[in-house]
Tab-separated table of C-alpha atoms and ligand atoms in Angstrom:
chain	number	residue	atom	x	y	z
A	1	UNK	CA	51.028	27.976	71.248
A	2	UNK	CA	47.237	28.276	71.820
A	3	UNK	CA	46.347	28.655	75.458
A	4	UNK	CA	45.123	25.132	77.022
A	5	UNK	CA	42.072	26.491	78.677
A	6	UNK	CA	39.858	29.439	78.082
A	7	UNK	CA	40.772	30.837	81.214
A	8	UNK	CA	44.360	31.160	79.815
A	9	UNK	CA	43.054	32.389	76.612
A	10	UNK	CA	41.196	35.132	78.369
A	11	UNK	CA	44.311	36.102	80.384
A	12	UNK	CA	46.451	36.133	76.828
A	13	UNK	CA	43.804	38.271	75.266
A	14	UNK	CA	43.852	40.896	78.145
A	15	UNK	CA	47.842	40.953	77.508
A	16	UNK	CA	47.497	41.688	74.052
A	17	UNK	CA	44.260	44.011	73.777
A	18	UNK	CA	44.435	47.847	74.175
A	19	UNK	CA	43.159	49.137	77.294
A	20	UNK	CA	39.848	50.434	75.872
A	21	UNK	CA	39.253	47.045	74.034
A	22	UNK	CA	39.834	44.948	77.062
A	23	UNK	CA	37.341	47.051	79.138
A	24	UNK	CA	34.771	47.262	76.365
A	25	UNK	CA	34.815	43.530	75.898
A	26	UNK	CA	35.167	42.189	79.585
A	27	UNK	CA	32.762	45.011	81.245
A	28	UNK	CA	29.226	44.158	82.523
A	29	UNK	CA	26.398	46.337	83.679
A	30	UNK	CA	26.315	47.815	87.318
A	31	UNK	CA	28.648	45.797	89.587
A	32	UNK	CA	28.892	42.852	87.287
A	33	UNK	CA	26.995	40.422	89.467
A	34	UNK	CA	24.830	39.202	86.479
A	35	UNK	CA	28.011	38.514	84.450
A	36	UNK	CA	29.885	36.563	86.995
A	37	UNK	CA	26.678	34.564	87.958
A	38	UNK	CA	26.159	33.727	84.152
A	39	UNK	CA	29.432	31.668	84.371
A	40	UNK	CA	28.985	30.249	87.917
A	41	UNK	CA	25.212	29.022	87.290
A	42	UNK	CA	26.287	26.513	84.649
A	43	UNK	CA	28.784	25.077	87.222
A	44	UNK	CA	25.930	24.372	89.774
A	45	UNK	CA	24.585	21.781	87.174
A	46	UNK	CA	26.779	18.575	88.332
A	47	UNK	CA	26.866	15.795	85.711
A	48	UNK	CA	25.555	12.140	86.053
A	49	UNK	CA	27.289	10.285	83.642
A	50	UNK	CA	26.150	6.609	82.097
A	51	UNK	CA	28.834	4.048	81.595
A	52	UNK	CA	28.974	0.963	79.235
A	53	UNK	CA	27.223	2.763	76.500
A	54	UNK	CA	29.766	1.844	73.538
A	55	UNK	CA	31.308	5.235	72.872
A	56	UNK	CA	33.345	4.141	69.712
A	57	UNK	CA	31.695	6.702	67.539
A	58	UNK	CA	30.833	10.103	69.055
A	59	UNK	CA	29.451	13.249	67.126
A	60	UNK	CA	28.797	16.661	68.070
A	61	UNK	CA	27.535	17.510	64.784
A	62	UNK	CA	23.778	18.837	64.671
A	63	UNK	CA	21.641	21.660	62.920
A	64	UNK	CA	20.290	24.803	63.840
A	65	UNK	CA	17.336	26.221	61.491
A	66	UNK	CA	17.925	23.296	59.182
A	67	UNK	CA	21.739	24.341	58.683
A	68	UNK	CA	24.247	21.795	59.516
A	69	UNK	CA	26.612	22.834	62.140
A	70	UNK	CA	29.778	20.946	63.573
A	71	UNK	CA	28.798	21.255	67.040
A	72	UNK	CA	25.827	23.091	68.613
A	73	UNK	CA	28.362	26.165	69.316
A	74	UNK	CA	27.371	29.317	67.587
A	75	UNK	CA	29.257	32.757	67.461
A	76	UNK	CA	27.151	35.380	69.038
A	77	UNK	CA	26.763	38.733	67.525
A	78	UNK	CA	29.243	40.905	69.153
A	79	UNK	CA	30.118	44.351	68.069
A	80	UNK	CA	33.296	46.165	66.668
A	81	UNK	CA	35.686	43.263	66.054
A	82	UNK	CA	38.254	45.527	64.713
A	83	UNK	CA	38.737	46.524	68.325
A	84	UNK	CA	41.010	43.671	68.765
A	85	UNK	CA	42.132	42.590	65.204
A	86	UNK	CA	43.150	44.562	62.253
A	87	UNK	CA	40.646	42.733	60.058
A	88	UNK	CA	37.601	42.423	62.430
A	89	UNK	CA	34.687	40.799	61.040
A	90	UNK	CA	35.902	39.170	58.380
A	91	UNK	CA	38.578	36.980	60.104
A	92	UNK	CA	35.558	35.819	62.274
A	93	UNK	CA	33.580	34.988	59.472
A	94	UNK	CA	36.242	32.774	57.964
A	95	UNK	CA	37.034	31.352	61.112
A	96	UNK	CA	33.098	30.298	61.741
A	97	UNK	CA	32.833	28.679	58.227
A	98	UNK	CA	36.112	26.842	58.624
A	99	UNK	CA	34.912	25.489	62.079
A	100	UNK	CA	31.639	24.992	60.481
A	101	UNK	CA	29.153	26.967	62.554
A	102	UNK	CA	26.792	30.037	62.357
A	103	UNK	CA	28.313	33.706	62.638
A	104	UNK	CA	25.581	36.049	63.867
A	105	UNK	CA	27.028	39.296	62.516
A	106	UNK	CA	26.189	42.148	64.856
A	107	UNK	CA	24.252	45.587	63.914
A	108	UNK	CA	27.192	47.227	65.065
A	109	UNK	CA	29.821	45.519	63.355
A	110	UNK	CA	32.661	47.723	61.673
A	111	UNK	CA	32.231	45.743	58.478
A	112	UNK	CA	29.211	45.760	56.075
A	113	UNK	CA	27.051	42.575	55.905
A	114	UNK	CA	28.050	42.680	52.185
A	115	UNK	CA	31.971	42.489	52.877
A	116	UNK	CA	31.399	40.001	55.609
A	117	UNK	CA	29.658	37.739	53.169
A	118	UNK	CA	32.759	38.278	50.313
A	119	UNK	CA	34.801	37.174	53.359
A	120	UNK	CA	33.063	33.709	53.728
A	121	UNK	CA	30.490	33.101	50.874
A	122	UNK	CA	30.042	29.487	52.056
A	123	UNK	CA	29.476	30.084	55.698
A	124	UNK	CA	26.108	30.292	57.226
A	125	UNK	CA	25.557	33.956	58.486
A	126	UNK	CA	22.548	35.419	60.423
A	127	UNK	CA	22.218	39.179	61.151
A	128	UNK	CA	21.481	40.574	64.190
A	129	UNK	CA	19.883	43.647	64.666
A	130	UNK	CA	17.587	46.173	66.791
A	131	UNK	CA	14.398	47.628	65.349
A	132	UNK	CA	15.333	51.198	64.842
A	133	UNK	CA	12.730	54.160	65.332
A	134	UNK	CA	13.307	54.756	61.302
A	135	UNK	CA	11.528	51.640	60.395
A	136	UNK	CA	12.661	52.421	56.828
A	137	UNK	CA	16.240	51.776	57.594
A	138	UNK	CA	15.493	48.852	59.620
A	139	UNK	CA	13.686	47.468	56.492
A	140	UNK	CA	16.770	48.335	54.507
A	141	UNK	CA	19.117	46.344	56.479
A	142	UNK	CA	16.675	43.305	56.597
A	143	UNK	CA	16.650	43.500	53.012
A	144	UNK	CA	20.360	43.876	52.689
A	145	UNK	CA	20.813	40.874	55.239
A	146	UNK	CA	18.743	38.707	52.871
A	147	UNK	CA	20.511	39.988	49.659
A	148	UNK	CA	23.954	39.283	51.156
A	149	UNK	CA	22.953	35.464	51.922
A	150	UNK	CA	22.296	35.652	55.446
A	151	UNK	CA	19.875	32.907	56.214
A	152	UNK	CA	18.209	34.323	59.644
A	153	UNK	CA	17.449	37.609	61.361
A	154	UNK	CA	18.318	37.649	65.141
A	155	UNK	CA	16.241	40.305	66.626
A	156	UNK	CA	17.718	41.597	69.832
A	157	UNK	CA	15.052	42.592	72.066
A	158	UNK	CA	16.846	43.814	75.092
A	159	UNK	CA	17.394	47.575	73.920
A	160	UNK	CA	14.618	49.186	75.873
A	161	UNK	CA	17.308	51.336	77.890
A	162	UNK	CA	20.900	52.215	77.320
A	163	UNK	CA	22.894	50.256	80.142
A	164	UNK	CA	24.955	51.717	82.844
A	165	UNK	CA	28.713	50.861	81.890
A	166	UNK	CA	30.518	51.623	85.098
A	167	UNK	CA	33.748	50.175	84.042
A	168	UNK	CA	34.101	52.430	80.881
A	169	UNK	CA	35.681	55.811	81.131
A	170	UNK	CA	32.901	58.218	81.803
A	171	UNK	CA	30.552	55.247	81.780
A	172	UNK	CA	30.051	55.271	77.871
A	173	UNK	CA	31.951	53.510	75.143
A	174	UNK	CA	33.966	55.760	72.936
A	175	UNK	CA	35.333	53.890	69.990
A	176	UNK	CA	38.543	54.947	67.984
A	177	UNK	CA	37.070	57.959	65.768
A	178	UNK	CA	38.252	55.956	62.493
A	179	UNK	CA	35.710	53.241	63.527
A	180	UNK	CA	32.676	53.012	60.955
A	181	UNK	CA	29.212	51.278	61.354
A	182	UNK	CA	28.120	50.469	57.891
A	183	UNK	CA	25.202	48.156	58.902
A	184	UNK	CA	23.857	50.423	61.881
A	185	UNK	CA	24.367	53.705	60.390
A	186	UNK	CA	22.152	55.124	57.822
A	187	UNK	CA	23.873	54.999	54.412
A	188	UNK	CA	26.435	57.711	53.958
A	189	UNK	CA	26.707	58.409	57.824
A	190	UNK	CA	30.215	58.195	58.427
A	191	UNK	CA	30.028	58.663	62.196
A	192	UNK	CA	32.033	56.653	64.951
A	193	UNK	CA	29.742	58.046	67.649
A	194	UNK	CA	28.144	54.297	68.722
A	195	UNK	CA	26.456	56.134	71.552
A	196	UNK	CA	24.644	58.359	69.240
A	197	UNK	CA	23.718	55.339	66.985
A	198	UNK	CA	22.310	53.096	69.716
A	199	UNK	CA	20.030	56.032	70.603
A	200	UNK	CA	18.370	55.006	67.152
A	201	UNK	CA	16.874	51.877	68.776
A	202	UNK	CA	13.304	52.066	68.880
A	203	UNK	CA	12.291	51.838	72.805
A	204	UNK	CA	8.542	51.289	72.075
A	205	UNK	CA	8.992	48.028	69.944
A	206	UNK	CA	6.615	45.285	71.080
A	207	UNK	CA	5.612	41.819	70.109
A	208	UNK	CA	3.140	43.263	67.404
A	209	UNK	CA	6.595	44.332	65.474
A	210	UNK	CA	8.272	41.072	65.501
A	211	UNK	CA	6.640	39.749	62.162
A	212	UNK	CA	7.880	43.076	60.371
A	213	UNK	CA	11.559	41.379	60.237
A	214	UNK	CA	10.134	38.210	58.355
A	215	UNK	CA	7.723	40.487	55.929
A	216	UNK	CA	10.946	42.522	55.021
A	217	UNK	CA	13.450	40.009	54.634
A	218	UNK	CA	11.652	36.629	53.997
A	219	UNK	CA	14.042	35.266	56.982
A	220	UNK	CA	13.398	33.344	60.120
A	221	UNK	CA	13.647	35.394	62.832
A	222	UNK	CA	15.385	34.290	66.337
A	223	UNK	CA	14.438	36.573	69.174
A	224	UNK	CA	17.366	37.164	71.468
A	225	UNK	CA	17.396	38.632	74.809
A	226	UNK	CA	14.215	36.496	76.099
A	227	UNK	CA	14.578	35.469	79.789
A	228	UNK	CA	11.352	34.275	80.841
A	229	UNK	CA	8.887	31.433	79.684
A	230	UNK	CA	5.755	33.360	79.280
A	231	UNK	CA	7.517	36.295	77.000
A	232	UNK	CA	9.128	33.227	74.928
A	233	UNK	CA	6.011	31.740	74.184
A	234	UNK	CA	4.686	35.029	72.996
A	235	UNK	CA	7.687	35.495	70.753
A	236	UNK	CA	6.795	31.872	69.301
A	237	UNK	CA	2.992	33.069	68.888
A	238	UNK	CA	4.016	35.968	67.098
A	239	UNK	CA	5.909	34.101	64.561
A	240	UNK	CA	9.410	33.513	66.055
A	241	UNK	CA	11.359	30.678	64.591
A	242	UNK	CA	13.764	30.326	67.852
A	243	UNK	CA	14.438	31.990	71.241
A	244	UNK	CA	17.615	33.101	72.129
A	245	UNK	CA	17.780	33.233	76.043
A	246	UNK	CA	20.208	35.914	76.872
A	247	UNK	CA	20.923	38.572	79.188
A	248	UNK	CA	23.432	40.042	76.939
A	249	UNK	CA	26.288	38.606	78.871
A	250	UNK	CA	25.204	40.574	81.977
A	251	UNK	CA	25.895	43.949	79.796
A	252	UNK	CA	22.425	45.441	80.242
A	253	UNK	CA	21.092	45.296	83.636
A	254	UNK	CA	22.571	43.956	86.658
A	255	UNK	CA	20.604	41.753	89.067
A	256	UNK	CA	19.084	39.729	86.188
A	257	UNK	CA	18.951	36.255	86.822
A	258	UNK	CA	21.724	33.969	84.950
A	259	UNK	CA	20.753	32.333	81.683
A	260	UNK	CA	21.456	28.894	83.072
A	261	UNK	CA	18.850	29.474	85.431
A	262	UNK	CA	15.957	30.518	83.405
A	263	UNK	CA	16.739	28.081	80.519
A	264	UNK	CA	14.319	25.339	82.034
A	265	UNK	CA	11.746	27.423	82.078
A	266	UNK	CA	11.977	28.886	78.544
A	267	UNK	CA	12.258	25.480	77.111
A	268	UNK	CA	9.191	24.088	78.970
A	269	UNK	CA	7.111	27.111	77.824
A	270	UNK	CA	8.293	27.024	74.165
A	271	UNK	CA	7.746	23.171	74.313
A	272	UNK	CA	9.185	22.302	71.009
A	273	UNK	CA	7.583	25.089	69.042
A	274	UNK	CA	10.914	26.463	68.368
A	275	UNK	CA	14.476	26.113	68.651
A	276	UNK	CA	15.850	27.470	71.821
A	277	UNK	CA	19.496	28.861	72.061
A	278	UNK	CA	21.300	30.294	74.941
A	279	UNK	CA	24.304	32.379	75.783
A	280	UNK	CA	25.839	33.772	78.693
A	281	UNK	CA	28.887	32.463	80.269
A	282	UNK	CA	29.518	29.475	78.568
A	283	UNK	CA	33.319	28.868	79.137
A	284	UNK	CA	33.739	25.109	78.325
A	285	UNK	CA	32.498	22.097	76.494
A	286	UNK	CA	31.003	20.724	79.603
A	287	UNK	CA	28.825	23.912	79.841
A	288	UNK	CA	27.883	23.332	76.590
A	289	UNK	CA	26.667	19.792	77.316
A	290	UNK	CA	24.934	21.381	80.234
A	291	UNK	CA	22.922	23.666	78.324
A	292	UNK	CA	22.033	21.305	75.497
A	293	UNK	CA	21.040	18.777	78.148
A	294	UNK	CA	18.698	21.442	79.699
A	295	UNK	CA	17.002	21.627	76.169
A	296	UNK	CA	18.940	24.220	74.202
A	297	UNK	CA	19.701	23.224	70.615
A	298	UNK	CA	22.625	25.258	70.584
A	299	UNK	CA	24.746	27.791	72.525
A	300	UNK	CA	26.035	30.975	71.226
A	301	UNK	CA	29.422	32.188	72.457
A	302	UNK	CA	30.330	35.904	73.043
A	303	UNK	CA	33.367	37.025	74.499
A	304	UNK	CA	35.715	33.858	74.321
A	305	UNK	CA	35.384	34.335	70.390
A	306	UNK	CA	36.616	37.623	70.857
A	307	UNK	CA	39.607	36.488	73.202
A	308	UNK	CA	40.330	33.872	70.328
A	309	UNK	CA	40.344	36.704	67.691
A	310	UNK	CA	42.634	39.209	69.798
A	311	UNK	CA	45.238	36.340	70.436
A	312	UNK	CA	45.321	34.925	66.960
A	313	UNK	CA	43.006	36.325	64.756
A	314	UNK	CA	41.036	33.902	62.297
A	315	UNK	CA	43.262	30.812	63.834
A	316	UNK	CA	42.252	31.929	67.100
A	317	UNK	CA	38.799	31.671	66.493
A	318	UNK	CA	38.919	28.558	65.046
A	319	UNK	CA	41.112	27.134	68.039
A	320	UNK	CA	38.531	28.502	70.429
A	321	UNK	CA	35.508	27.063	68.806
A	322	UNK	CA	37.632	23.526	68.267
A	323	UNK	CA	38.686	23.773	71.998
A	324	UNK	CA	34.895	24.016	73.038
A	325	UNK	CA	33.806	21.412	70.865
A	326	UNK	CA	36.617	19.068	71.707
A	327	UNK	CA	35.769	19.312	75.468
A	328	UNK	CA	32.118	18.667	74.456
A	329	UNK	CA	32.858	15.585	72.698
A	330	UNK	CA	34.836	14.332	75.354
A	331	UNK	CA	32.232	14.964	78.005
A	332	UNK	CA	29.782	13.268	75.868
A	333	UNK	CA	31.638	10.198	75.673
A	334	UNK	CA	32.327	10.314	79.095
A	335	UNK	CA	28.495	10.998	79.935
A	336	UNK	CA	27.439	7.765	77.769
A	337	UNK	CA	25.811	9.838	74.870
A	338	UNK	CA	27.169	9.606	71.239
A	339	UNK	CA	24.837	12.060	69.756
A	340	UNK	CA	23.846	15.465	70.437
A	341	UNK	CA	20.077	14.600	70.445
A	342	UNK	CA	20.663	12.030	73.079
A	343	UNK	CA	21.489	14.459	75.706
A	344	UNK	CA	19.111	15.293	78.101
A	345	UNK	CA	18.191	16.258	81.764
A	346	UNK	CA	18.807	12.874	83.224
A	347	UNK	CA	22.524	13.579	82.658
A	348	UNK	CA	22.138	16.425	85.329
A	349	UNK	CA	21.654	16.788	89.004
A	350	UNK	CA	19.414	19.519	89.410
A	351	UNK	CA	21.036	22.136	91.609
A	352	UNK	CA	19.620	22.482	95.360
B	401	LIG	C1	32.074	42.995	73.219
B	401	LIG	C2	30.504	42.450	73.004
B	401	LIG	C3	29.618	43.203	72.105
B	401	LIG	C4	28.364	42.634	71.976
B	401	LIG	N1	27.562	43.395	71.016
B	401	LIG	C5	26.346	42.712	70.927
B	401	LIG	C6	25.395	43.128	69.924
B	401	LIG	O1	26.147	44.192	69.207
B	401	LIG	N2	24.295	42.841	69.604
B	401	LIG	C7	23.831	41.829	70.339
B	401	LIG	O2	22.679	41.227	70.263
B	401	LIG	N3	24.716	41.494	71.607
B	401	LIG	C8	25.852	41.658	71.775
B	401	LIG	N4	26.536	41.059	72.792
B	401	LIG	C9	26.040	40.052	73.328
B	401	LIG	C10	26.427	38.698	72.943
B	401	LIG	O3	25.540	38.613	71.731
B	401	LIG	C11	26.124	37.531	74.056
B	401	LIG	O4	24.562	37.675	74.307
B	401	LIG	C12	27.044	37.579	75.131
B	401	LIG	O5	28.193	38.060	74.804
B	401	LIG	C13	27.133	36.175	75.939
B	401	LIG	O6	27.706	36.130	76.826
B	401	LIG	P1	29.588	35.672	77.032
B	401	LIG	O7	29.895	36.896	76.431
B	401	LIG	O8	29.434	35.455	78.312
B	401	LIG	O9	29.649	34.438	75.963
B	401	LIG	C14	27.687	41.569	72.774
B	401	LIG	C15	28.640	41.158	73.855
B	401	LIG	C16	30.004	41.617	74.163
B	401	LIG	C17	31.156	40.688	74.900
């Protein structure tokens, strides 16, 4: 039976995953304070439910970048799904399509964008990428994203330095030597050395580089890793179609604010000019409701999807997403809001 809560799912995933895989998924940067605060910060927003509002028909459905989704719950880009499931990313892609949401495929996936597309041709897929120093290689990947049917590029902008990963043995990530990175690695490069590959990220990237992704692919760009209103606005002015508020699940720099704390400032700065998504520490449907009330168009979920994948493969991911959506539906009804676009800040008590 699928675990009744995400906390139980996490424990079940830890029990089945290898030590290396678990440390990789679960770790955060430094002392992991930001990682923990991400989770806690959502809980500080308490709810102010409305009653007597005719909740006979409640729907969690909405859209992101005009694509319909069953709930404002998207699959965040996470690397190396083969760490926890023999099939890896194709299983996640099918699950996201079955549930009815977007799957953002990581640049560091262990499956090519083309094979992910073949697994779930009708699913909505976005391609996450970092700008590489080799612009030709980045461009080729952006073109492959378009050609394989992705409908947006998720440009991650939090790669200015390689994070300290204290929980990992030797502080570095060493995946199994049979892993391949057919999106991140150059064509023909069979290396499994992810640390060498991430050293190809361009640490000199600026706002002026953002339009390249759209020029190369013709696709809208979601800028992921923004933590301030002023940066968000500058991204929008540089042509971003959406902003993903993210501190990478607390995996890049410890001490950074929780995403729940900065979401309101980003929403205010963007002022409706672009969609705003948020990730980090979303662990219940009530957290999804809180994020949407604060102005997020949708949330992205990282670790819980990997827990579902570890525990029961494709079905486990569907169950994880369905669990969050079901909790969201109940929370909406009990807050007197029958549609996602009726959720707003009045449903929340501002934390003191
Ligand atoms: C195992 C793992 C791998 C990740 N890989 C990537 C990646 O390749 N690219 C990226 O932009 N973000 C990556 N992230 C960050 C997620 O997209 C997301 O920001 C984060 O997981 C959200 O926090 P949550 O795990 O608390 O939901 C990764 C996160 C995890 C947990």
